[in-house]
CSV table of C-alpha atoms in Angstrom, one decimal:
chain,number,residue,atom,x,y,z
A,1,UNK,CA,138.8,58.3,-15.4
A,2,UNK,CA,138.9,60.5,-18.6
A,3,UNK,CA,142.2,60.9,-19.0
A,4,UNK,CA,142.6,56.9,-19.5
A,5,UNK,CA,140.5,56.9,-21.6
A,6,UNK,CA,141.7,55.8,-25.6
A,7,UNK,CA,140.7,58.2,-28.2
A,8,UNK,CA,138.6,55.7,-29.6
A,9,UNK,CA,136.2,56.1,-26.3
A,10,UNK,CA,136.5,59.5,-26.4
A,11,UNK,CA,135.4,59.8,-29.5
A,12,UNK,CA,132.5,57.2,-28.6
A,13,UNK,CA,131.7,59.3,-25.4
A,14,UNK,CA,131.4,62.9,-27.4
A,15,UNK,CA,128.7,61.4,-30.3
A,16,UNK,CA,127.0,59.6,-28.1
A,17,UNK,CA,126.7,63.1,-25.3
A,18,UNK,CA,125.6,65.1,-28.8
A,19,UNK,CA,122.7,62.7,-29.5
A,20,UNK,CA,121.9,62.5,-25.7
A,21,UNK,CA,120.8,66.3,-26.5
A,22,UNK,CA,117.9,64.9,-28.8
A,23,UNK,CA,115.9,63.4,-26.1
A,24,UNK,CA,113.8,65.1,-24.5
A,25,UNK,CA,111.1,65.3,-21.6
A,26,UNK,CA,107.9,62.6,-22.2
A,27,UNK,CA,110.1,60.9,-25.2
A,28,UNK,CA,110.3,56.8,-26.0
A,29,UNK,CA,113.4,56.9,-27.0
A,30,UNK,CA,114.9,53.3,-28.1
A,31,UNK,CA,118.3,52.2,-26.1
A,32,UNK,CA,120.9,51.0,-28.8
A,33,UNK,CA,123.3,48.0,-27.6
A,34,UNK,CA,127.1,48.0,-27.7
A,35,UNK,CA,129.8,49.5,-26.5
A,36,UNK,CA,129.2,53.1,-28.0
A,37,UNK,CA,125.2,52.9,-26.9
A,38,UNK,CA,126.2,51.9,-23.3
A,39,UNK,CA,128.0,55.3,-23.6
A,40,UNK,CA,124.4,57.0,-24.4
A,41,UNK,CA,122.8,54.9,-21.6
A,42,UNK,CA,125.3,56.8,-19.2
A,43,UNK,CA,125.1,59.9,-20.5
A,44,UNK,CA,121.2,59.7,-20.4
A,45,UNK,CA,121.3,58.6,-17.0
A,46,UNK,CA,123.0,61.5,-15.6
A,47,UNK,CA,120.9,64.1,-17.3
A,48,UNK,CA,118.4,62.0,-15.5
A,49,UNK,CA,119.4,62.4,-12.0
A,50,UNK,CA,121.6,65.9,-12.3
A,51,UNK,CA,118.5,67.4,-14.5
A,52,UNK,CA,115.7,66.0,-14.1
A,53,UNK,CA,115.2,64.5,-17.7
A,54,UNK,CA,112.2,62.2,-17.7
A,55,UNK,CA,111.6,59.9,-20.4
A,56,UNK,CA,111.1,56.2,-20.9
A,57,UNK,CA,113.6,54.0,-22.3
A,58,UNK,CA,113.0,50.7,-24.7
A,59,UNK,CA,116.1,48.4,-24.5
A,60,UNK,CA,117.3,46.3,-27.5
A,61,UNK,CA,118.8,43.9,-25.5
A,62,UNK,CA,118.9,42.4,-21.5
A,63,UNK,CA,122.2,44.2,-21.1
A,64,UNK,CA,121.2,47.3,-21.9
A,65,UNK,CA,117.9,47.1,-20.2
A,66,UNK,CA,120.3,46.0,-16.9
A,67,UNK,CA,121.9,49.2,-17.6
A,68,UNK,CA,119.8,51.4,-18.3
A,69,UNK,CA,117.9,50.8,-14.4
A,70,UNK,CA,121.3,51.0,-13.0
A,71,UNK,CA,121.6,54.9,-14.4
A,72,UNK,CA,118.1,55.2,-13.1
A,73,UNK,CA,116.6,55.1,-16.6
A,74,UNK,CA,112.9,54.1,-16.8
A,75,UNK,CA,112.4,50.6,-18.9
A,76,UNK,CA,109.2,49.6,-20.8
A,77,UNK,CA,109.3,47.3,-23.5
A,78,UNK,CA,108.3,48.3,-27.2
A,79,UNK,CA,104.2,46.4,-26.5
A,80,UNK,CA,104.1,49.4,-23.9
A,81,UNK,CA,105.5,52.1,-25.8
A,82,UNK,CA,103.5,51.0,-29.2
A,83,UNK,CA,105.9,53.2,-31.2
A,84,UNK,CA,109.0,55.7,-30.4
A,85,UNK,CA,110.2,59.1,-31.0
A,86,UNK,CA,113.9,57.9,-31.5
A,87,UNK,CA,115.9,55.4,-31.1
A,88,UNK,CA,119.5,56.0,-30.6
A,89,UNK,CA,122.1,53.2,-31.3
A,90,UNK,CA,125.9,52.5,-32.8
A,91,UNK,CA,126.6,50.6,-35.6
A,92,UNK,CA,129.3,48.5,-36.8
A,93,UNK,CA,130.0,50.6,-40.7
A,94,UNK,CA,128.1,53.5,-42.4
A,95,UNK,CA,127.8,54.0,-45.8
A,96,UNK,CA,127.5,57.9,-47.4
A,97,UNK,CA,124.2,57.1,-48.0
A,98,UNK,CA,123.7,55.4,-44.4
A,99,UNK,CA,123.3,52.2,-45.1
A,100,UNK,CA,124.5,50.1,-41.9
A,101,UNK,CA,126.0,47.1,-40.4
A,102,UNK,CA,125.0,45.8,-37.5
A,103,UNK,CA,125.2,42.9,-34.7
A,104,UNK,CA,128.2,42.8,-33.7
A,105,UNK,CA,126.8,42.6,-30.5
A,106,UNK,CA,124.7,39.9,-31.1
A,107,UNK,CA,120.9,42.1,-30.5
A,108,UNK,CA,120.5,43.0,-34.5
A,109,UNK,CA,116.5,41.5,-34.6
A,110,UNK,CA,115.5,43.5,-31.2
A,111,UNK,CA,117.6,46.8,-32.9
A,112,UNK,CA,115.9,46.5,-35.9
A,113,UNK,CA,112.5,46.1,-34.7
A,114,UNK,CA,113.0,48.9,-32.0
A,115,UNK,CA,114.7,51.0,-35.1
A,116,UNK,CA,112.0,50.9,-37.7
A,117,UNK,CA,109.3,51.5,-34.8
A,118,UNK,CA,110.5,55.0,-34.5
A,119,UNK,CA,110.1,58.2,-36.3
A,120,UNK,CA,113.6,58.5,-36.2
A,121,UNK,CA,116.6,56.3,-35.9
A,122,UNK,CA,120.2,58.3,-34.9
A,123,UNK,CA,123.2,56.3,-35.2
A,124,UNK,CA,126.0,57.2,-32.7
A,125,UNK,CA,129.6,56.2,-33.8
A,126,UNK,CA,133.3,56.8,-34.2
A,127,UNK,CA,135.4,57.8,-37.4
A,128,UNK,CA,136.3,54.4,-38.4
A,129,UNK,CA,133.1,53.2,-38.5
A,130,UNK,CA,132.4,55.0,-41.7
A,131,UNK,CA,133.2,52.6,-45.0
A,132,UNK,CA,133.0,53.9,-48.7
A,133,UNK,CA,131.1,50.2,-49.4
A,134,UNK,CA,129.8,48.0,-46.4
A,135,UNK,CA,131.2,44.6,-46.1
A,136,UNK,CA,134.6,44.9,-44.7
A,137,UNK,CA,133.3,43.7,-40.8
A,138,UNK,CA,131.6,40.9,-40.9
A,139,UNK,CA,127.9,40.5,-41.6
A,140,UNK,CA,126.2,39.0,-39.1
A,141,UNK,CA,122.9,36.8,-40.1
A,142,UNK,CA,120.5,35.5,-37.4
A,143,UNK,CA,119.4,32.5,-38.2
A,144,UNK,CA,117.1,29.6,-36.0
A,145,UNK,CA,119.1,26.4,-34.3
A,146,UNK,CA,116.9,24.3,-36.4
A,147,UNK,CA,118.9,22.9,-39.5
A,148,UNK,CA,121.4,25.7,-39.2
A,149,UNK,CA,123.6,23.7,-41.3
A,150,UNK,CA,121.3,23.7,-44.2
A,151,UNK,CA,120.7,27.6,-43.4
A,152,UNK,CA,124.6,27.6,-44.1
A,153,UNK,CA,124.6,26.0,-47.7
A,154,UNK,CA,121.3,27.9,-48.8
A,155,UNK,CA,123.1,31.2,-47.6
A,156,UNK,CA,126.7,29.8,-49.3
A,157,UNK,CA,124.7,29.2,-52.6
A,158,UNK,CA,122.5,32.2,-52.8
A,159,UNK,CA,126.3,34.3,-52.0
A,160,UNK,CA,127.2,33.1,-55.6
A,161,UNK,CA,125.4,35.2,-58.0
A,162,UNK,CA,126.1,38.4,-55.2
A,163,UNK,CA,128.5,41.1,-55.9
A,164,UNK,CA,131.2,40.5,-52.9
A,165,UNK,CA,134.6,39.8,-52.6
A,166,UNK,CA,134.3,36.7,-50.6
A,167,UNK,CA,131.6,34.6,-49.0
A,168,UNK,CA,133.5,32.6,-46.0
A,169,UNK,CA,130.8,32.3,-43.0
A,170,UNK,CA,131.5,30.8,-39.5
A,171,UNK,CA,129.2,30.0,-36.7
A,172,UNK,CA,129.7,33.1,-34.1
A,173,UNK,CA,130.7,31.0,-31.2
A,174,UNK,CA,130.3,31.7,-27.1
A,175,UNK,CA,134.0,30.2,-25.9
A,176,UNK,CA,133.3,26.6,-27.0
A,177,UNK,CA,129.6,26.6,-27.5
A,178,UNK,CA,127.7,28.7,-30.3
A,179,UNK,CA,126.6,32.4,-29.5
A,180,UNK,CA,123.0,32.1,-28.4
A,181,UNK,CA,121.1,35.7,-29.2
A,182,UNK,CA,118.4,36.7,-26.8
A,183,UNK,CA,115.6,35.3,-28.9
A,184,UNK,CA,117.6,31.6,-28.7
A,185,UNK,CA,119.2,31.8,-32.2
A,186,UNK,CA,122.3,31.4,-33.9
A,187,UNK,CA,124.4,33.7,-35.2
A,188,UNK,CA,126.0,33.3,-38.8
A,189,UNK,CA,129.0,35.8,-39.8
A,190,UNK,CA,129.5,36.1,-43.6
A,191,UNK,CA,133.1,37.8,-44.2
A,192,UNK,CA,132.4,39.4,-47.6
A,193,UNK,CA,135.2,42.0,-47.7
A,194,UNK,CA,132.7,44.2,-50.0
A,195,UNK,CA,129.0,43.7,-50.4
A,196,UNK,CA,128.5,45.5,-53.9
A,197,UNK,CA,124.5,45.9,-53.3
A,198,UNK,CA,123.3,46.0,-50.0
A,199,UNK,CA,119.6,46.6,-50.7
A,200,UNK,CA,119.5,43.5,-52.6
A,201,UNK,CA,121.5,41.3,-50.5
A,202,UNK,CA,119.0,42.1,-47.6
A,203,UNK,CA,116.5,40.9,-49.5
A,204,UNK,CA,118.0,37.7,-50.9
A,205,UNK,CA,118.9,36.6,-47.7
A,206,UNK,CA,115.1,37.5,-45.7
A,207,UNK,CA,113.9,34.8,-48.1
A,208,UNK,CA,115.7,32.2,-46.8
A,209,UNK,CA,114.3,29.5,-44.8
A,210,UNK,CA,115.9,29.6,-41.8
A,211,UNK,CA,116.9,33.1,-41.6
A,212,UNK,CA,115.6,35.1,-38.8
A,213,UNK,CA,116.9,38.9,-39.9
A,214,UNK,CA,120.2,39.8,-41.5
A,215,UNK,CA,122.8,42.7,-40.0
A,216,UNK,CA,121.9,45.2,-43.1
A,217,UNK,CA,120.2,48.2,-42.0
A,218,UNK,CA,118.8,49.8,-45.0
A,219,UNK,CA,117.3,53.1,-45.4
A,220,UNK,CA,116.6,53.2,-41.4
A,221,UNK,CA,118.6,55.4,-40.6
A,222,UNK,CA,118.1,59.3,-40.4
A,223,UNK,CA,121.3,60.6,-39.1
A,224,UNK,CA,124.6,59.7,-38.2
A,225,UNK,CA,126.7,61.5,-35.6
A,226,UNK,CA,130.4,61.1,-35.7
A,227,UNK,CA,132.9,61.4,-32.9
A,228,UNK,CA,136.4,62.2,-32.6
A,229,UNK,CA,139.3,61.8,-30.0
A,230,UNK,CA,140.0,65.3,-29.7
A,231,UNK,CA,136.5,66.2,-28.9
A,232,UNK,CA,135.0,67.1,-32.2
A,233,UNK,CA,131.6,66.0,-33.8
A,234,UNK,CA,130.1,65.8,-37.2
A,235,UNK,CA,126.5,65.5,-37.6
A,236,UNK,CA,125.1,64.3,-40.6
A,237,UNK,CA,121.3,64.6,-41.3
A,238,UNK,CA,120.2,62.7,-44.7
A,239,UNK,CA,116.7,63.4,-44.7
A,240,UNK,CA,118.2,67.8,-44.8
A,241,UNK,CA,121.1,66.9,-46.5
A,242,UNK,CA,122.8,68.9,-44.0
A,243,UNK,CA,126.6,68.4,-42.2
A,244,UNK,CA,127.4,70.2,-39.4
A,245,UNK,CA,130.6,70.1,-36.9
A,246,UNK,CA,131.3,71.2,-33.6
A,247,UNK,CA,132.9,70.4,-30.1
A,248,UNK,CA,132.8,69.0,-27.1
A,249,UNK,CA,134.4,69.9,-23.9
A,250,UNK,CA,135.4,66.5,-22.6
A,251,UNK,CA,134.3,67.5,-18.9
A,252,UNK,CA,135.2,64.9,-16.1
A,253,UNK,CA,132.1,63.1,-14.5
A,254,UNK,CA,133.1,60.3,-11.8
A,255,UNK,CA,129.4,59.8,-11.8
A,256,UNK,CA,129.2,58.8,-15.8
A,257,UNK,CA,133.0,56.9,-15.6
A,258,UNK,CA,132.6,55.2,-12.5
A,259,UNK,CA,131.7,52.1,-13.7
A,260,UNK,CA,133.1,51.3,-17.4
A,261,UNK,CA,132.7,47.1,-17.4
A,262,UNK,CA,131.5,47.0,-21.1
């Protein structure tokens, strides 16, 4: 119920019921992965069957897409939907110029594609998500099975000329076996502490062998909405240059809480 809820989920519930107010009848709308986008997925699934919203969803990953028909969400996959009107998704740290980290859950190539196949991308998340300088989670670098190890080093030696504080990497493991992503890769996690150009470290690590797509999502995103525990919400617009505030009433829904397994 609502009133267990931490404020950290409240605050993850009231963005992600602000940016459910951008979609609208006929839309595509990309369906972000996490635990902040699994809040959208509800939200968008009640307006669904208590208003009649119809649009057509494009998951970034299998468990959203399992959600998503569980709310009663229509799933097509991006081939179907060619291109989007929005896609809507949380992120792991913002910069002030929206600059992003992302996959910590593990779905960062399918959020990127679905992202930069939209004419907008809004990125739902909670007040500690935002960072002065990206770097201080983990940045998580998809790379294929095939000479991993090797992947390791070129990353390791190509992390020497970059501005960061440190360049430790582990294998993002699965219990005792490595993460597998739904595209059958590996996952590498760089723990930089501060990554002192993003911009160029994206493109120093998409030329190496190996690499599938990094975690750095540069100049993708249009807008950032910001939640708060006591119902409160920032929206930030960087294409208007605009920052607005208001707030939610945090109104009970066993239909939307019912089930929070994520």
């Amino acid at each position: 119920m609502p009133a267990e809820l931490s404020p950290i989920d409240k605050a993850k519930f009231v963005a992600a019921r602000r940016a459910a107010d951008y979609v609208e009848d006929g839309m595509r709308v990309g369906l972000g992965t996490g635990s902040t986008a699994a809040w959208l997925v509800r939200c968008l699934g009640e307006m669904v069957r208590e208003d009649g919203l119809r649009f057509r969803g494009v998951p970034t990953s299998t468990r959203t897409a399992e959600l998503a028909r569980e709310v009663g969400i229509e799933v097509i996959g991006l081939d179907e939907a060619k291109w989007l009107d929005v896609t809507i998704d949380g992120a792991d740290e913002f910069d002030p110029e929206l600059n992003l980290i992302k996959g910590g859950g593990g779905a960062l190539l399918q959020e990127k594609i679905v992202a930069t196949a939209s004419d907008q991308m809004i990125v739902i998340a909670d007040a500690a998500k935002e960072v002065s300088n990206l770097g201080h989670f983990p940045l998580p670098v998809e790379v294929v099975p095939f000479g991993w190890r090797t992947t390791q080093a070129l990353i390791e030696e190509s992390l020497v000329a970059m501005d960061v504080l440190g360049r430790d990497m582990t294998l993002r493991m699965a219990g005792d076996r490595p993460f597998v992503t739904d595209e059958g890769n590996h996952i590498l996690d760089l723990h930089l502490g501060r990554i002192g150009n993003p911009r160029q470290m994206a493109m120093v690590l998409n030329q190496i062998p190996g690499v599938v797509e990094s975690g750095l999502f540069i100049d993708i995103c249009d807008m950032v909405i910001v939640g708060h525990g006591d119902g409160r919400v920032e929206v930030r617009d960087i294409n208007a240059g605009t920052v607005t505030e208001d707030r939610l009433d945090f109104v009970e829904s066993e239909n939307l809480f019912s089930d929070l397994g994520d």
